[in-house]
Amino acid sequence: MDRSQVIGFILLFALLIGYMFYLSPSKEELERQKQIQDSLRLVEQQKKDSIFLAEQAIQESAKDTIKTESDIDTTYIVESQKSIPEAYTFFKQSYQTEDSIIFIENDVAIISFYCKGAILHSVKLKNFKDYQNNPVQLIDTNNYEFSFVFRAFDRFLETKNLFFEPSIKNSNGNIYVTFIANARDTLTNEILGGVKIEYSIPQNEYMVDYKLSFINPDEIGVLPLDILTFSWANNMIQQEEDKKVETINTTICYMNSEKKVKHLKAKDQKQTLNFRVKWIGLKQQFFTHTLINVEDYFSSAELETKSFSPDDTSRYLRRMSVGMTIEHSTDRPVHFKIYTGPLKYSILRSYKLRLEREIPLGWGFAPIAWVNRFLVIPVFNWLERYGLNYGIIILILTLLLKIVLLPFTYKTYMSTAKMRALKPELDKINQKYSKPDDALKKQQATMELYKKSKINPAGGCWPMLLQFPILIAMFRFFPSAIELRHKPFLWAHDLSASDSILDLGFNIPLYGDHVSLFALLMAISTLLYTYINNKLTPTDTNAPGMKFMMYAMPIIFLGIFNNYSSALSYYYFLFNVVSILQTLTFRYFVNEEKIRAKLLENWKKPVKKSSWQQRMEELAKQQQTNVKKR
């Protein structure tokens, strides 16, 4: 193998390692203002002191069913009796009122609300199915939490303990749902004020508008300026057939006030954010449930992800918990937007909140993100408009990318062809300096030959490095593209998941329990491409380890890609096939005798050292001097 390819692979490896370290999240150590910290401690302490009677036993006594005036909604009412904690005295009726579930439907989702707490009960996406062919359900109806702690009547209460009276209105295609929990005078039963929660559901969007405000805040003892504590939690429900892969891609992400988007590691983790946060997302492989603070920021947040036991037979992936604090003023409502829908780049990008960065497209390394953002995604979306099978779209995308890379590929081949034309001279140098102690002399002689022939040894490296961001960009794009989800091609029933032509019935370490044909074809084509390249490239007989590594890499890739997206393996297979055809075509049309004649002609011309060659010679001389000193 020639020196330029060795340098190229070393640089590629260094870039890959550097990229991995660059993506590793670091701990952010920013301090909050002392006043807010003191207020939070007071809120938490008073909360513990005042709500100790909450969540007592529930005794169901009757059930009833009612219907709202809207013909698209159905309401179920379940009566319940509770003993009333002292803190909820003025909200007695709201504490004891009948519970109900309200169903709302727009063009993209079926949404239901609990009147207890005025929270989302379920969100079912009409256009997406889970692995059991049921509508994707992103909220766990039994264990979802979305509750504020607020101060009223010199007590701390939680919205999750109040039953809200609902009202529904349709206007201009949008649906407005308003929930009110009234506080009443204990003697006259007169309404003093209350808590109002409003939802606005657009006709054709996954984004829901949420507002919380207080009615007559002065009358119910709500402070003009205060800090609200907010708790939010959900059991993330399995949507994909491969639960292990989906769990790895299930985590919490957020954007801080500097517009930097961060992801928690794909493991059980607890992290405190002592700085302002614009939005927080509970994301899965292809879907997300994201909370956005519209007019302000969350003052701080406590994030926690916890996996369920491997022996757990439920469809739960992870328990996501978020505790937040919000600086609140009674002159304006708490204003959120809640996105519960697909991780589709075009949709998330349209909100201009960097929500698209929930999709792992290599945002931590700018060249990779640019390739995906400005090249791969636009071309992919353009091809998608023609209604082609996604396997055909990937084929066309591969051909277009190879056409774009053709000048760089040709330059790499010509650099290799020039070195191959000098093979007789290189063989003589290798024979003359065959001893290990002559390595520096051999290097100097080789550099002198390249200089005399006017060959840049790094000429084939830079085109190879320019292709590297595209290869990694595709590695990030295909496993994250929701467009490929549940889309079949040939024997693969889902291009977003691994294809299987044979279930082994047992697990092979570092490989898996099935055989992916696309991964196998990718590995075979990589071996073939490596073999052809080695035949066409002058090899260094003193570097057998490098040759072994080149042939070992496809075997390693086979173990990795066997459990990856079949679209990714299919793309790399096509990339290898086209690369082989290009190499053979170049080999057929390029006259290497003319190349050698031109190189020999260069020997007659005066040699002008480039700055790069001068630096390399100085480095070689310095190394030789150091060896002599030893």
XYZ file of C-alpha atoms in Angstrom:
630
model
C 0.000 0.000 0.000
C 1.414 3.429 -0.949
C 2.265 6.151 1.526
C -0.573 8.470 0.520
C -3.225 5.877 1.296
C -1.599 5.058 4.625
C -1.648 8.761 5.501
C -5.242 8.973 4.281
C -6.449 6.129 6.464
C -4.557 7.479 9.479
C -6.182 10.883 8.979
C -9.611 9.291 8.518
C -9.160 7.305 11.714
C -7.985 10.411 13.595
C -10.979 12.376 12.340
C -13.352 9.603 13.409
C -11.866 9.454 16.911
C -11.876 13.249 17.154
C -15.494 13.351 16.027
C -16.499 10.869 18.732
C -14.789 12.929 21.426
C -16.274 16.126 20.035
C -19.789 14.707 20.400
C -19.207 13.587 23.985
C -21.345 15.859 26.177
C -19.565 17.976 28.797
C -20.897 19.102 32.188
C -22.147 22.650 32.160
C -21.289 24.525 35.332
C -23.297 27.730 35.375
C -24.670 29.225 38.605
C -28.162 30.627 38.972
C -28.965 33.849 40.740
C -28.977 33.523 44.510
C -32.434 35.042 44.825
C -34.020 32.363 42.634
C -32.255 29.566 44.482
C -33.528 30.859 47.830
C -37.046 31.119 46.454
C -36.920 27.564 45.140
C -35.867 26.197 48.500
C -38.759 28.045 50.137
C -41.231 26.758 47.563
C -40.112 23.150 47.971
C -40.181 23.303 51.766
C -43.623 24.878 51.926
C -44.887 22.442 49.336
C -43.880 19.507 51.525
C -45.467 21.123 54.581
C -48.796 21.937 52.983
C -49.762 19.027 50.722
C -49.088 16.065 52.972
C -52.756 15.049 52.898
C -52.968 14.844 49.113
C -53.363 11.594 47.157
C -55.516 9.743 49.683
C -57.488 6.628 48.785
C -60.094 6.950 46.045
C -63.467 5.266 46.420
C -65.418 5.043 43.222
C -69.157 5.239 43.844
C -70.741 5.738 40.447
C -70.034 6.084 36.785
C -71.883 8.055 34.165
C -71.464 9.061 30.574
C -72.201 12.471 29.061
C -71.797 14.031 25.670
C -70.702 17.552 24.830
C -72.462 19.746 22.260
C -69.615 19.250 19.823
C -70.312 16.330 17.503
C -66.621 15.418 17.399
C -66.125 14.984 21.114
C -67.190 12.316 23.568
C -66.990 12.796 27.324
C -66.874 10.083 29.957
C -67.546 10.985 33.575
C -66.490 8.968 36.573
C -67.718 10.232 39.925
C -65.429 9.935 42.927
C -65.422 10.933 46.558
C -62.369 12.219 48.403
C -61.543 13.594 51.751
C -60.390 17.178 51.318
C -56.981 18.321 52.573
C -57.071 21.605 54.437
C -55.029 23.316 51.690
C -57.876 22.728 49.206
C -60.699 24.120 51.379
C -61.537 26.939 48.979
C -61.352 24.548 46.026
C -63.678 22.039 47.713
C -66.020 21.601 44.759
C -63.153 21.412 42.282
C -61.542 18.778 44.473
C -64.700 16.626 44.535
C -66.148 17.280 41.084
C -66.710 14.417 38.650
C -63.763 13.322 36.535
C -64.116 13.241 32.762
C -62.182 12.472 29.609
C -62.724 14.691 26.578
C -61.836 13.540 23.075
C -60.802 16.008 20.366
C -59.889 15.177 16.777
C -58.063 17.183 14.125
C -56.575 16.158 10.774
C -53.421 14.563 12.185
C -54.245 13.312 15.679
C -56.895 12.142 18.107
C -56.297 13.985 21.382
C -57.970 13.363 24.712
C -57.835 15.340 27.955
C -58.331 14.465 31.595
C -60.476 16.999 33.426
C -58.542 16.072 36.550
C -55.523 18.322 36.265
C -56.661 19.548 32.816
C -53.897 17.483 31.225
C -53.397 15.455 28.081
C -54.729 11.935 28.446
C -53.578 10.544 25.106
C -52.330 11.630 21.684
C -52.805 9.137 18.853
C -51.215 9.998 15.514
C -53.451 9.189 12.556
C -50.720 8.924 9.922
C -48.319 6.671 11.817
C -48.646 3.094 13.037
C -46.645 1.249 15.668
C -45.112 -2.175 15.144
C -48.472 -3.783 16.028
C -50.215 -1.717 13.330
C -52.040 0.461 15.867
C -51.971 4.279 15.787
C -48.842 5.619 17.463
C -49.699 6.588 21.049
C -47.080 8.868 22.600
C -48.551 9.467 26.068
C -48.935 6.828 28.741
C -52.529 7.283 29.911
C -51.869 5.704 33.311
C -48.608 7.365 34.367
C -48.504 10.757 32.670
C -47.901 13.798 34.853
C -48.221 17.474 33.965
C -48.775 19.573 37.067
C -48.048 23.010 38.528
C -47.515 23.853 42.181
C -48.970 27.310 42.839
C -49.609 29.459 45.909
C -53.196 30.451 46.818
C -54.777 31.412 50.142
C -51.302 31.211 51.680
C -51.159 27.522 50.808
C -49.458 25.496 48.105
C -51.695 23.504 45.764
C -51.155 21.287 42.723
C -53.191 21.465 39.559
C -53.112 17.665 39.268
C -55.389 17.441 42.336
C -58.088 19.719 40.901
C -60.995 18.736 38.658
C -61.567 21.367 35.972
C -64.857 22.167 34.255
C -64.380 21.956 30.467
C -65.847 23.967 27.628
C -65.210 23.463 23.920
C -65.408 25.920 21.045
C -64.706 25.610 17.321
C -63.532 28.641 15.375
C -61.909 28.960 11.941
C -61.025 25.274 11.895
C -59.284 25.426 15.277
C -60.571 23.785 18.445
C -60.373 25.639 21.764
C -60.723 23.744 25.017
C -60.940 25.760 28.238
C -60.732 24.261 31.729
C -61.641 26.210 34.878
C -61.309 25.224 38.535
C -63.130 27.750 40.723
C -62.301 28.782 44.283
C -65.400 29.548 46.372
C -66.124 31.289 49.627
C -66.656 28.621 52.261
C -69.692 30.447 53.732
C -71.493 32.016 50.770
C -70.286 29.649 48.049
C -69.505 32.737 45.975
C -66.841 32.303 43.281
C -63.740 34.207 44.363
C -61.494 33.329 41.462
C -59.806 30.268 40.113
C -57.353 28.584 37.797
C -57.887 28.625 34.034
C -56.102 26.357 31.552
C -56.627 26.864 27.823
C -55.690 24.607 24.917
C -55.755 25.611 21.263
C -55.604 22.764 18.733
C -54.938 23.785 15.088
C -56.672 21.856 12.339
C -53.613 20.324 10.689
C -50.733 20.521 13.186
C -49.088 18.462 15.893
C -48.356 21.603 17.919
C -50.853 22.430 20.682
C -50.995 25.813 22.423
C -51.251 25.811 26.247
C -51.947 28.697 28.638
C -52.343 28.735 32.414
C -53.670 31.832 34.165
C -55.431 32.816 37.382
C -58.879 34.390 37.643
C -58.967 37.250 40.174
C -55.494 36.402 41.467
C -55.629 39.066 44.201
C -58.834 37.554 45.615
C -57.361 34.060 45.929
C -53.986 35.091 47.287
C -51.829 34.518 44.207
C -48.744 36.718 44.448
C -48.131 39.207 41.601
C -44.603 37.817 41.247
C -43.792 34.260 42.195
C -41.943 31.140 41.159
C -44.049 28.195 40.021
C -42.787 24.646 40.308
C -43.751 22.349 37.456
C -43.484 18.553 37.188
C -43.687 16.619 33.930
C -43.231 12.883 33.431
C -44.096 10.176 30.937
C -43.437 6.503 30.341
C -42.113 6.318 26.792
C -44.072 3.671 24.894
C -42.450 1.257 22.448
C -43.318 2.063 18.830
C -40.708 0.090 16.863
C -40.212 -3.660 16.566
C -36.617 -3.539 17.821
C -37.107 -2.430 21.424
C -33.383 -2.395 22.184
C -32.508 0.001 19.353
C -35.454 2.261 20.174
C -34.472 2.395 23.848
C -30.951 3.476 22.884
C -32.492 6.346 20.891
C -34.862 7.403 23.685
C -33.589 10.292 25.778
C -34.166 13.904 26.869
C -32.898 16.893 24.918
C -33.155 20.624 25.532
C -32.159 24.034 24.194
C -30.623 26.619 26.497
C -30.778 30.419 26.249
C -27.702 30.408 23.986
C -29.635 28.290 21.456
C -27.404 25.285 22.006
C -29.226 21.951 21.838
C -27.972 19.196 24.123
C -28.902 15.526 24.461
C -28.615 13.419 27.582
C -26.630 10.239 27.130
C -28.581 7.178 26.038
C -28.542 5.641 29.492
C -30.049 6.163 32.934
C -29.046 9.650 33.940
C -29.981 12.504 36.247
C -28.898 16.032 35.415
C -29.583 19.424 36.977
C -29.745 22.437 34.673
C -28.932 25.536 36.696
C -29.517 27.853 33.762
C -32.360 29.039 31.580
C -33.913 26.568 29.151
C -36.176 27.372 26.194
C -37.557 23.913 25.484
C -37.245 20.317 26.637
C -38.059 17.267 24.528
C -38.809 13.692 25.518
C -37.674 12.030 22.307
C -37.798 8.532 20.916
C -36.293 7.144 17.742
C -38.831 8.773 15.413
C -41.198 10.757 17.652
C -41.026 13.412 20.320
C -43.121 15.019 23.047
C -41.629 18.500 23.434
C -42.536 21.367 25.759
C -41.680 24.921 24.682
C -41.804 28.029 26.858
C -43.150 30.551 24.357
C -42.590 33.961 25.954
C -39.913 33.205 28.517
C -37.526 30.497 29.721
C -37.666 27.783 32.334
C -35.547 29.135 35.194
C -34.019 25.750 35.941
C -34.741 22.083 35.385
C -34.070 18.660 36.836
C -33.937 15.920 34.193
C -34.010 12.186 34.816
C -34.194 9.132 32.575
C -34.694 5.677 34.015
C -34.873 2.420 32.074
C -37.256 -0.366 32.903
C -35.929 -3.765 33.875
C -34.755 -5.980 30.969
C -37.198 -8.571 32.288
C -40.082 -6.108 32.040
C -42.599 -7.389 29.494
C -44.449 -4.088 29.093
C -44.079 -1.783 26.113
C -42.338 0.849 28.186
C -38.851 1.993 27.161
C -37.867 4.583 29.747
C -39.438 6.734 32.431
C -38.741 10.396 31.666
C -39.104 12.893 34.502
C -38.634 16.653 34.396
C -38.971 19.136 37.248
C -38.862 22.816 36.320
C -39.244 26.261 37.856
C -40.864 29.221 36.132
C -40.784 32.875 37.087
C -44.439 33.920 36.953
C -46.248 37.237 36.870
C -50.049 37.479 37.178
C -50.225 40.091 34.421
C -49.617 37.408 31.803
C -50.340 33.672 31.536
C -47.861 30.829 31.591
C -47.632 30.157 27.869
C -46.394 26.830 26.481
C -46.512 25.052 23.170
C -46.611 21.264 23.208
C -45.384 19.355 20.169
C -46.406 15.703 20.132
C -45.572 14.203 16.787
C -42.996 12.869 14.330
C -39.326 13.828 14.208
C -39.681 15.046 10.637
C -37.075 17.623 9.660
C -39.308 19.838 7.504
C -42.018 20.099 10.178
C -39.668 20.814 13.067
C -37.614 23.253 11.002
C -40.735 25.309 10.193
C -41.125 26.398 13.841
C -37.686 28.099 13.828
C -36.892 26.917 17.344
C -34.103 24.485 16.438
C -36.460 21.616 17.206
C -34.986 19.821 14.185
C -31.846 19.323 16.262
C -33.678 16.641 18.201
C -32.959 14.530 15.107
C -29.372 13.197 15.404
C -27.938 14.430 12.105
C -24.407 15.083 13.327
C -25.005 18.608 14.619
C -21.887 18.447 16.773
C -19.601 18.448 13.715
C -20.443 21.272 11.302
C -19.368 19.680 7.954
C -21.554 16.627 8.593
C -24.534 18.758 9.619
C -24.085 20.958 6.530
C -24.027 17.952 4.204
C -27.270 16.631 5.686
C -28.962 20.015 5.883
C -28.024 21.501 2.514
C -27.417 18.443 0.334
C -28.875 15.134 1.475
C -32.223 16.272 2.923
C -33.155 18.686 0.076
C -32.304 16.105 -2.599
C -34.097 13.358 -0.679
C -37.238 15.517 -0.266
C -37.114 16.489 -3.952
C -36.996 12.858 -5.066
C -39.735 11.981 -2.591
C -42.213 14.183 -4.476
C -42.242 11.806 -7.439
C -43.793 8.982 -5.423
C -40.945 6.564 -6.064
C -40.166 3.587 -3.871
C -37.659 4.647 -1.237
C -35.205 1.992 -2.384
C -35.183 3.655 -5.818
C -34.822 7.080 -4.174
C -31.732 5.854 -2.302
C -30.310 4.482 -5.565
C -30.812 7.819 -7.354
C -29.426 9.719 -4.365
C -26.325 7.511 -4.428
C -25.770 8.122 -8.142
C -26.196 11.883 -7.725
C -23.716 11.980 -4.843
C -21.200 9.911 -6.814
C -21.548 12.343 -9.735
C -20.840 15.258 -7.382
C -17.809 13.404 -6.015
C -16.591 12.285 -9.448
C -13.871 14.983 -9.829
C -12.429 14.105 -6.415
C -12.627 10.383 -7.143
C -10.844 10.903 -10.459
C -8.118 12.959 -8.818
C -7.559 10.227 -6.221
C -7.326 7.601 -8.962
C -4.839 9.684 -10.986
C -2.654 10.167 -7.920
C -2.638 6.395 -7.411
C -1.963 5.810 -11.123
C 1.100 8.071 -11.003
C 2.522 6.159 -8.061
C 1.750 2.887 -9.817
C 3.676 4.171 -12.851
C 6.708 4.628 -10.595
C 6.458 1.092 -9.200
C 9.801 -0.078 -10.721
C 11.636 2.813 -9.046
C 9.776 2.294 -5.768
C 10.660 -1.421 -5.820
C 14.349 -0.544 -6.241
C 14.181 1.807 -3.256
C 12.488 -0.887 -1.154
C 15.174 -3.419 -2.085
C 18.018 -0.981 -1.435
C 16.701 0.042 1.985
C 15.108 -3.205 3.113
C 16.523 -3.133 6.640
C 14.404 -1.603 9.437
C 17.306 0.715 10.343
C 17.122 2.212 6.852
C 13.539 3.390 7.219
C 14.485 7.079 7.270
C 16.772 6.703 4.269
C 14.012 4.919 2.381
C 11.623 7.709 3.253
C 14.057 10.348 2.011
C 14.707 8.443 -1.225
C 10.983 8.027 -1.822
C 10.359 11.733 -1.231
C 13.192 12.597 -3.598
C 11.618 10.384 -6.273
C 8.213 12.034 -5.818
C 9.806 15.488 -5.933
C 11.734 14.670 -9.102
C 8.562 13.277 -10.705
C 6.524 16.289 -9.536
C 4.071 14.125 -7.585
C 2.350 15.328 -4.432
C 2.141 12.252 -2.146
C -0.836 13.798 -0.366
C -2.639 14.430 -3.639
C -4.835 11.381 -3.184
C -5.530 12.019 0.501
C -7.408 15.306 0.340
C -10.085 14.122 -2.126
C -10.598 11.093 0.132
C -10.989 13.354 3.178
C -13.519 15.521 1.339
C -15.701 12.418 0.897
C -15.533 11.612 4.600
C -18.254 14.101 5.755
C -20.679 12.661 3.188
C -20.080 9.076 4.325
C -20.628 10.025 7.978
C -23.607 12.230 7.089
C -25.350 9.239 5.524
C -24.462 7.188 8.613
C -26.433 9.730 10.663
C -29.224 10.392 8.169
C -30.636 6.978 7.253
C -31.224 5.593 10.786
C -32.969 8.878 11.710
C -35.114 9.440 8.607
C -38.755 8.921 9.565
C -39.567 8.882 5.836
C -38.041 5.370 5.690
C -40.018 4.086 8.670
C -42.132 1.029 7.725
C -41.240 1.484 4.038
C -40.459 -1.864 2.322
C -37.945 -2.573 -0.422
C -37.171 -5.982 -1.877
C -36.841 -8.369 1.101
C -36.595 -5.576 3.700
C -40.000 -4.851 5.218
C -38.754 -1.693 6.975
C -35.846 0.356 5.611
C -35.444 2.142 8.947
C -34.709 -1.159 10.725
C -32.347 -4.032 10.024
C -33.442 -6.572 7.425
C -33.412 -10.249 8.308
C -33.352 -13.151 5.870
C -32.527 -15.714 8.562
C -33.300 -15.817 12.269
C -30.528 -17.829 13.921
C -32.399 -18.636 17.118
C -29.314 -17.795 19.176
C -27.173 -14.717 19.701
C -23.643 -14.351 18.333
C -21.623 -11.814 20.340
C -20.873 -8.620 18.384
C -23.102 -9.839 15.546
C -26.651 -10.616 16.652
C -29.309 -13.281 16.325
C -30.161 -12.801 12.655
C -28.548 -12.379 9.237
C -28.965 -9.065 7.441
C -28.584 -9.574 3.697
C -27.944 -5.895 2.969
C -25.211 -5.841 5.621
C -23.738 -9.015 4.104
C -23.768 -7.500 0.602
C -22.169 -4.337 1.968
C -19.356 -6.344 3.594
C -18.743 -8.447 0.446
C -18.678 -5.370 -1.801
C -16.268 -3.643 0.604
C -13.939 -6.655 0.474
C -14.089 -6.670 -3.322
C -13.412 -2.927 -3.516
C -10.465 -3.312 -1.116
C -9.066 -6.184 -3.206
C -9.296 -4.181 -6.447
C -7.704 -1.132 -4.847
C -4.836 -3.169 -3.430
C -4.204 -4.669 -6.860
C -4.039 -1.217 -8.397
C -1.973 0.386 -5.639
C 1.773 -0.020 -5.086
C 2.122 -1.817 -1.759
C 4.784 -1.525 0.896
C 6.047 -5.024 1.679
C 7.164 -3.816 5.091
C 3.615 -2.908 6.140
C 1.649 -6.186 6.188
C -0.298 -4.976 9.226
C -1.917 -2.228 7.197
C -3.024 -4.708 4.548
C -4.497 -6.984 7.199
C -6.400 -4.065 8.715
C -7.867 -3.173 5.332
C -9.291 -6.676 4.910
C -10.414 -6.907 8.541
C -12.495 -3.720 8.420
C -15.321 -5.206 6.263
C -15.667 -8.060 8.775
C -15.912 -5.540 11.607
C -18.454 -3.524 9.620
C -20.543 -6.670 9.134
C -20.947 -7.028 12.901
C -21.830 -3.354 13.297
C -24.256 -2.951 10.402
C -26.070 -6.246 10.972
C -28.274 -4.441 13.517
C -28.381 -1.051 11.801
C -30.880 0.458 9.407
C -31.131 -1.651 6.255
C -31.265 1.591 4.236
C -27.788 2.461 5.495
C -26.325 -0.934 4.541
C -28.102 -0.722 1.192
C -26.623 2.742 0.548
C -23.058 1.654 1.394
C -23.512 -1.414 -0.825
C -24.571 0.813 -3.737
C -21.730 3.224 -2.974
C -19.206 0.365 -3.158
C -20.659 -1.032 -6.384
C -20.554 2.358 -8.109
C -17.015 2.942 -6.786
C -15.879 -0.398 -8.238
C -17.426 0.449 -11.618
C -15.769 3.868 -11.587
C -12.374 2.377 -10.758
C -12.617 -0.204 -13.538
C -13.765 2.501 -15.979
C -10.831 4.745 -15.075
C -8.507 1.760 -15.415
C -9.834 1.076 -18.902
C -9.611 4.623 -20.274
C -6.493 5.969 -18.527
C -3.275 5.253 -20.457
C -0.693 4.553 -17.775
C 2.150 4.365 -20.295
C 1.547 8.018 -21.156
C 1.495 8.848 -17.455
C 4.873 7.164 -16.940
C 6.336 8.902 -19.976
C 5.225 12.259 -18.611
C 6.713 11.490 -15.189
C 10.035 10.528 -16.760
C 9.915 13.756 -18.747
C 9.548 15.641 -15.466
C 12.908 14.276 -14.363
C 14.590 16.446 -16.993
C 13.001 19.629 -15.651
C 14.571 21.632 -12.806
C 13.163 20.676 -9.444
C 11.459 23.411 -7.484
C 10.770 22.459 -3.921
C 7.351 23.252 -2.566
C 6.953 24.484 0.992
C 5.346 21.148 1.892
C 8.282 19.180 0.474
C 10.749 21.415 2.305
C 8.965 20.809 5.592
C 8.918 17.052 4.992
C 12.656 17.019 4.201
C 13.483 19.088 7.269
C 11.401 16.739 9.404
C 13.159 13.670 7.945
C 16.593 15.229 8.536
C 15.655 16.096 12.107
C 14.514 12.519 12.741
C 17.750 11.173 11.275
C 19.794 13.523 13.500
C 17.894 12.348 16.576
C 18.561 8.710 15.673
C 22.316 9.372 15.327
C 22.398 11.094 18.738
C 20.915 7.979 20.338
